[in-house]
Amino acid sequence: QSVLTQPPSVSGAPGQRVTISCTGSRSNIGAGYDVHWYQQLPETAPKLLIYGNNNRPSGVPDRFSGSKSGASVSLAITGLQAEDEADYYCQSYDSSLSGYVFGTGTKVTVL
Amino acid sequence: QVQLVQSGAEVQKPGASVKVSCKGSGYTFNSYDIHWVRQAPGQGLEWMGVFDPGRGSTTYAQRFQGRVTMTRDTSTNTVYMEMNSLTSDDTAVYFCARVGASIGWFDPWGQGTLVTVSS
């Protein structure tokens, strides 16, 4: 029951730039709640990638960046590398559900 | 370093209950909420609820209310998630994760616990 919508898949050649959108509604992203992003490699737990819309935790390469403008949110990966092949999820809070919500997830494939 | 370590994989029959543990270390246990998130095979992430170790309070996602109970053992810095009346739809990997701010991000995550419901 994902409340936030992401494209199922994106792909790019090594070195290229890809973006992943995350679309919500007036009760979550549109209400001004922050968006966070996670990377999930196969058979592992998700890992925090971006917090507070556009902040990188220590150790996350600056190839990853997040942006938020109004109700529009996206994650960008520049200089795509083979190791970036993974599933990516956005996450926020929803006031109508009084709980946390995740995106549908996007699989990034490096061609 | 901050770490969450979960209990091992479980196999349960339909109608049974399961209790998964999440032990925190490397930080002040009562200062951070512990959330539970599950992921069915090949599916996305689903938030289940949160336990506040400092207050001992819980908030559950609506679809899990009445079927999930979160508790703690402060002597061992461990939070538990128990789910009853299991069905095959509950087969999933269950993760615990720490959240610092009142409405924030999940970091770190536990390694996950696979719960298989099968007759």
CSV table of C-alpha atoms in Angstrom, one decimal:
chain,number,residue,atom,x,y,z
A,1,GLN,CA,0.0,0.0,0.0
A,2,SER,CA,2.6,2.6,-1.2
A,3,VAL,CA,1.3,6.1,-1.0
A,4,LEU,CA,4.2,7.7,-2.9
A,5,THR,CA,4.6,6.9,-6.6
A,6,GLN,CA,8.0,6.2,-8.3
A,7,PRO,CA,8.8,5.0,-11.8
A,8,PRO,CA,9.3,1.2,-11.7
A,9,SER,CA,12.6,1.3,-13.4
A,10,VAL,CA,15.3,3.7,-14.9
A,11,SER,CA,18.4,2.8,-16.7
A,12,GLY,CA,21.6,4.4,-18.0
A,13,ALA,CA,25.0,3.8,-19.3
A,14,PRO,CA,28.0,4.2,-17.0
A,15,GLY,CA,28.8,7.8,-16.5
A,16,GLN,CA,25.4,9.0,-17.4
A,17,ARG,CA,22.9,10.9,-15.2
A,18,VAL,CA,19.6,9.4,-14.2
A,19,THR,CA,16.8,10.8,-12.1
A,20,ILE,CA,14.0,9.2,-10.1
A,21,SER,CA,10.8,11.1,-9.3
A,22,CYS,CA,8.7,10.6,-6.2
A,23,THR,CA,5.1,11.9,-6.4
A,24,GLY,CA,2.9,12.3,-3.4
A,25,SER,CA,-0.2,14.2,-2.3
A,26,ARG,CA,-1.3,17.1,-0.2
A,27,SER,CA,-1.2,15.0,3.0
A,28,ASN,CA,2.5,14.1,2.7
A,29,ILE,CA,5.0,15.7,0.4
A,30,GLY,CA,2.5,18.5,-0.6
A,31,ALA,CA,2.0,19.2,3.1
A,32,GLY,CA,5.7,20.1,3.4
A,33,TYR,CA,7.0,16.9,5.1
A,34,ASP,CA,10.6,16.1,4.3
A,35,VAL,CA,11.5,13.3,1.9
A,36,HIS,CA,14.3,10.8,2.5
A,37,TRP,CA,15.8,8.3,0.1
A,38,TYR,CA,17.2,4.8,0.5
A,39,GLN,CA,19.3,2.5,-1.5
A,40,GLN,CA,18.7,-1.2,-1.3
A,41,LEU,CA,21.2,-3.6,-2.8
A,42,PRO,CA,20.0,-7.2,-3.4
A,43,GLU,CA,19.4,-9.2,-0.3
A,44,THR,CA,20.4,-6.4,2.0
A,45,ALA,CA,18.7,-3.9,4.3
A,46,PRO,CA,17.9,-0.5,2.9
A,47,LYS,CA,20.6,2.2,3.5
A,48,LEU,CA,20.0,5.9,4.0
A,49,LEU,CA,21.1,7.8,1.0
A,50,ILE,CA,19.5,11.3,1.3
A,51,TYR,CA,17.8,12.8,4.3
A,52,GLY,CA,15.8,16.0,4.7
A,53,ASN,CA,15.2,16.3,1.0
A,54,ASN,CA,18.8,17.1,-0.1
A,55,ASN,CA,21.3,16.1,2.6
A,56,ARG,CA,23.8,13.3,2.3
A,57,PRO,CA,24.9,11.3,5.3
A,58,SER,CA,28.6,10.9,5.8
A,59,GLY,CA,30.1,8.4,3.4
A,60,VAL,CA,27.5,8.8,0.6
A,61,PRO,CA,29.2,9.9,-2.6
A,62,ASP,CA,28.3,13.4,-3.9
A,63,ARG,CA,27.1,11.7,-7.1
A,64,PHE,CA,23.8,11.3,-5.3
A,65,SER,CA,21.7,14.4,-4.8
A,66,GLY,CA,18.1,15.1,-3.8
A,67,SER,CA,15.8,18.0,-4.6
A,68,LYS,CA,12.3,19.1,-3.6
A,69,SER,CA,10.3,21.9,-5.1
A,70,GLY,CA,6.8,22.2,-3.9
A,71,ALA,CA,5.2,18.7,-4.2
A,72,SER,CA,7.9,17.6,-6.7
A,73,VAL,CA,10.7,15.5,-5.4
A,74,SER,CA,13.6,13.7,-7.2
A,75,LEU,CA,16.8,11.8,-6.7
A,76,ALA,CA,19.6,12.3,-9.2
A,77,ILE,CA,22.6,10.0,-9.7
A,78,THR,CA,25.3,11.6,-11.8
A,79,GLY,CA,28.3,9.7,-13.2
A,80,LEU,CA,26.4,6.4,-12.9
A,81,GLN,CA,28.5,3.4,-11.8
A,82,ALA,CA,27.9,-0.3,-11.9
A,83,GLU,CA,27.7,-0.4,-8.1
A,84,ASP,CA,24.7,1.9,-8.2
A,85,GLU,CA,22.6,-0.9,-9.6
A,86,ALA,CA,20.0,-1.3,-6.8
A,87,ASP,CA,16.4,-0.5,-5.8
A,88,TYR,CA,15.7,3.1,-4.5
A,89,TYR,CA,12.9,4.2,-2.3
A,90,CYS,CA,11.6,7.6,-1.2
A,91,GLN,CA,10.0,8.0,2.2
A,92,SER,CA,8.0,10.7,4.0
A,93,TYR,CA,5.2,11.2,6.5
A,94,ASP,CA,1.5,11.3,5.8
A,95,SER,CA,-0.8,13.3,8.1
A,96,SER,CA,-4.0,11.7,7.0
A,97,LEU,CA,-2.6,8.2,7.8
A,98,SER,CA,-0.7,9.5,10.8
A,99,GLY,CA,2.2,7.3,9.8
A,100,TYR,CA,5.2,6.9,7.6
A,101,VAL,CA,5.0,6.1,3.9
A,102,PHE,CA,7.3,4.8,1.3
A,103,GLY,CA,7.5,5.1,-2.4
A,104,THR,CA,6.8,2.2,-4.8
A,105,GLY,CA,10.4,1.7,-5.4
A,106,THR,CA,12.6,2.2,-8.5
A,107,LYS,CA,15.1,-0.3,-9.9
A,108,VAL,CA,18.1,1.3,-11.4
A,109,THR,CA,19.9,-0.7,-14.1
A,110,VAL,CA,23.4,0.2,-15.4
A,111,LEU,CA,23.6,-0.8,-19.0
B,1,GLN,CA,29.1,2.3,16.2
B,2,VAL,CA,25.3,2.5,16.2
B,3,GLN,CA,23.9,-0.9,15.4
B,4,LEU,CA,20.6,-2.8,15.4
B,5,VAL,CA,20.8,-6.6,15.4
B,6,GLN,CA,17.7,-8.7,14.8
B,7,SER,CA,16.9,-12.2,15.7
B,8,GLY,CA,17.1,-15.1,13.3
B,9,ALA,CA,14.8,-16.4,10.6
B,10,GLU,CA,11.5,-18.0,11.6
B,11,VAL,CA,9.1,-20.5,10.1
B,12,GLN,CA,5.6,-20.5,11.4
B,13,LYS,CA,2.3,-22.1,10.6
B,14,PRO,CA,-0.8,-20.2,9.6
B,15,GLY,CA,-2.7,-18.9,12.6
B,16,ALA,CA,0.4,-18.9,14.8
B,17,SER,CA,2.3,-16.0,16.2
B,18,VAL,CA,5.9,-14.7,15.8
B,19,LYS,CA,8.1,-12.5,17.9
B,20,VAL,CA,11.1,-10.7,16.4
B,21,SER,CA,13.7,-8.9,18.4
B,22,CYS,CA,15.8,-5.9,17.7
B,23,LYS,CA,18.8,-5.1,19.9
B,24,GLY,CA,20.3,-1.7,19.8
B,25,SER,CA,23.9,-0.8,20.7
B,26,GLY,CA,26.2,2.2,20.5
B,27,TYR,CA,23.7,4.8,21.5
B,28,THR,CA,21.3,5.8,24.3
B,29,PHE,CA,18.5,3.3,23.8
B,30,ASN,CA,15.7,5.4,25.3
B,31,SER,CA,16.5,8.5,23.1
B,32,TYR,CA,15.5,7.0,19.8
B,33,ASP,CA,12.3,5.5,18.4
B,34,ILE,CA,12.4,2.1,16.8
B,35,HIS,CA,10.2,1.5,13.8
B,36,TRP,CA,9.3,-1.7,12.1
B,37,VAL,CA,9.1,-2.1,8.3
B,38,ARG,CA,8.4,-5.2,6.3
B,39,GLN,CA,9.1,-6.3,2.7
B,40,ALA,CA,7.2,-9.1,1.1
B,41,PRO,CA,9.2,-11.1,-1.5
B,42,GLY,CA,9.8,-9.0,-4.6
B,43,GLN,CA,7.7,-6.2,-3.1
B,44,GLY,CA,8.3,-2.7,-1.7
B,45,LEU,CA,8.7,-1.4,1.8
B,46,GLU,CA,5.7,-1.2,4.2
B,47,TRP,CA,5.7,0.8,7.5
B,48,MET,CA,4.2,-1.2,10.4
B,49,GLY,CA,4.6,1.0,13.4
B,50,VAL,CA,6.8,2.6,15.9
B,51,PHE,CA,7.9,2.0,19.5
B,52,ASP,CA,9.2,4.9,21.7
B,53,PRO,CA,11.5,3.2,24.3
B,54,GLY,CA,11.7,6.3,26.4
B,55,ARG,CA,7.9,6.5,27.0
B,56,GLY,CA,7.0,2.9,26.3
B,57,SER,CA,4.4,4.1,23.8
B,58,THR,CA,3.4,2.7,20.4
B,59,THR,CA,1.8,3.8,17.2
B,60,TYR,CA,0.7,1.2,14.7
B,61,ALA,CA,-0.2,1.5,11.1
B,62,GLN,CA,-4.0,1.0,10.8
B,63,ARG,CA,-3.7,-2.3,8.9
B,64,PHE,CA,-1.7,-3.8,11.7
B,65,GLN,CA,-3.7,-2.5,14.7
B,66,GLY,CA,-5.0,-5.4,16.8
B,67,ARG,CA,-2.5,-7.9,15.3
B,68,VAL,CA,0.9,-6.4,16.1
B,69,THR,CA,2.3,-5.6,19.5
B,70,MET,CA,5.6,-3.8,20.1
B,71,THR,CA,7.3,-4.0,23.5
B,72,ARG,CA,10.8,-3.4,25.0
B,73,ASP,CA,13.3,-4.8,27.5
B,74,THR,CA,15.3,-1.9,28.8
B,75,SER,CA,17.7,-4.1,30.6
B,76,THR,CA,19.0,-5.5,27.2
B,77,ASN,CA,18.2,-2.5,25.0
B,78,THR,CA,15.9,-4.7,22.9
B,79,VAL,CA,12.6,-3.9,21.2
B,80,TYR,CA,10.2,-6.7,20.2
B,81,MET,CA,7.6,-6.9,17.5
B,82,GLU,CA,5.0,-9.7,17.9
B,83,MET,CA,2.4,-10.5,15.2
B,84,ASN,CA,-0.4,-13.0,15.7
B,85,SER,CA,-2.9,-14.7,13.4
B,86,LEU,CA,-0.2,-15.2,10.7
B,87,THR,CA,-1.2,-15.9,7.1
B,88,SER,CA,0.9,-16.6,4.1
B,89,ASP,CA,0.6,-12.9,3.2
B,90,ASP,CA,2.7,-12.2,6.2
B,91,THR,CA,5.7,-14.0,4.7
B,92,ALA,CA,8.2,-11.2,4.5
B,93,VAL,CA,11.5,-9.8,5.7
B,94,TYR,CA,10.9,-7.7,8.8
B,95,PHE,CA,13.3,-4.8,9.5
B,96,CYS,CA,13.7,-2.6,12.5
B,97,ALA,CA,15.1,0.9,12.1
B,98,ARG,CA,16.0,3.8,14.3
B,99,VAL,CA,14.6,7.3,13.9
B,100,GLY,CA,16.1,10.2,15.7
B,101,ALA,CA,13.8,13.2,15.1
B,102,SER,CA,10.1,13.1,15.9
B,103,ILE,CA,9.3,12.8,12.2
B,104,GLY,CA,12.5,11.8,10.5
B,105,TRP,CA,14.5,9.2,8.6
B,106,PHE,CA,15.4,5.6,9.2
B,107,ASP,CA,19.1,5.1,10.1
B,108,PRO,CA,20.4,2.6,10.7
B,109,TRP,CA,18.4,-0.5,9.9
B,110,GLY,CA,18.6,-3.9,11.3
B,111,GLN,CA,19.8,-6.7,9.0
B,112,GLY,CA,16.3,-8.0,8.6
B,113,THR,CA,14.5,-11.2,9.8
B,114,LEU,CA,12.8,-13.5,7.3
B,115,VAL,CA,9.5,-14.8,8.6
B,116,THR,CA,8.0,-17.6,6.5
B,117,VAL,CA,4.4,-18.6,7.1
B,118,SER,CA,3.7,-22.1,5.7
B,119,SER,CA,1.8,-25.1,6.6
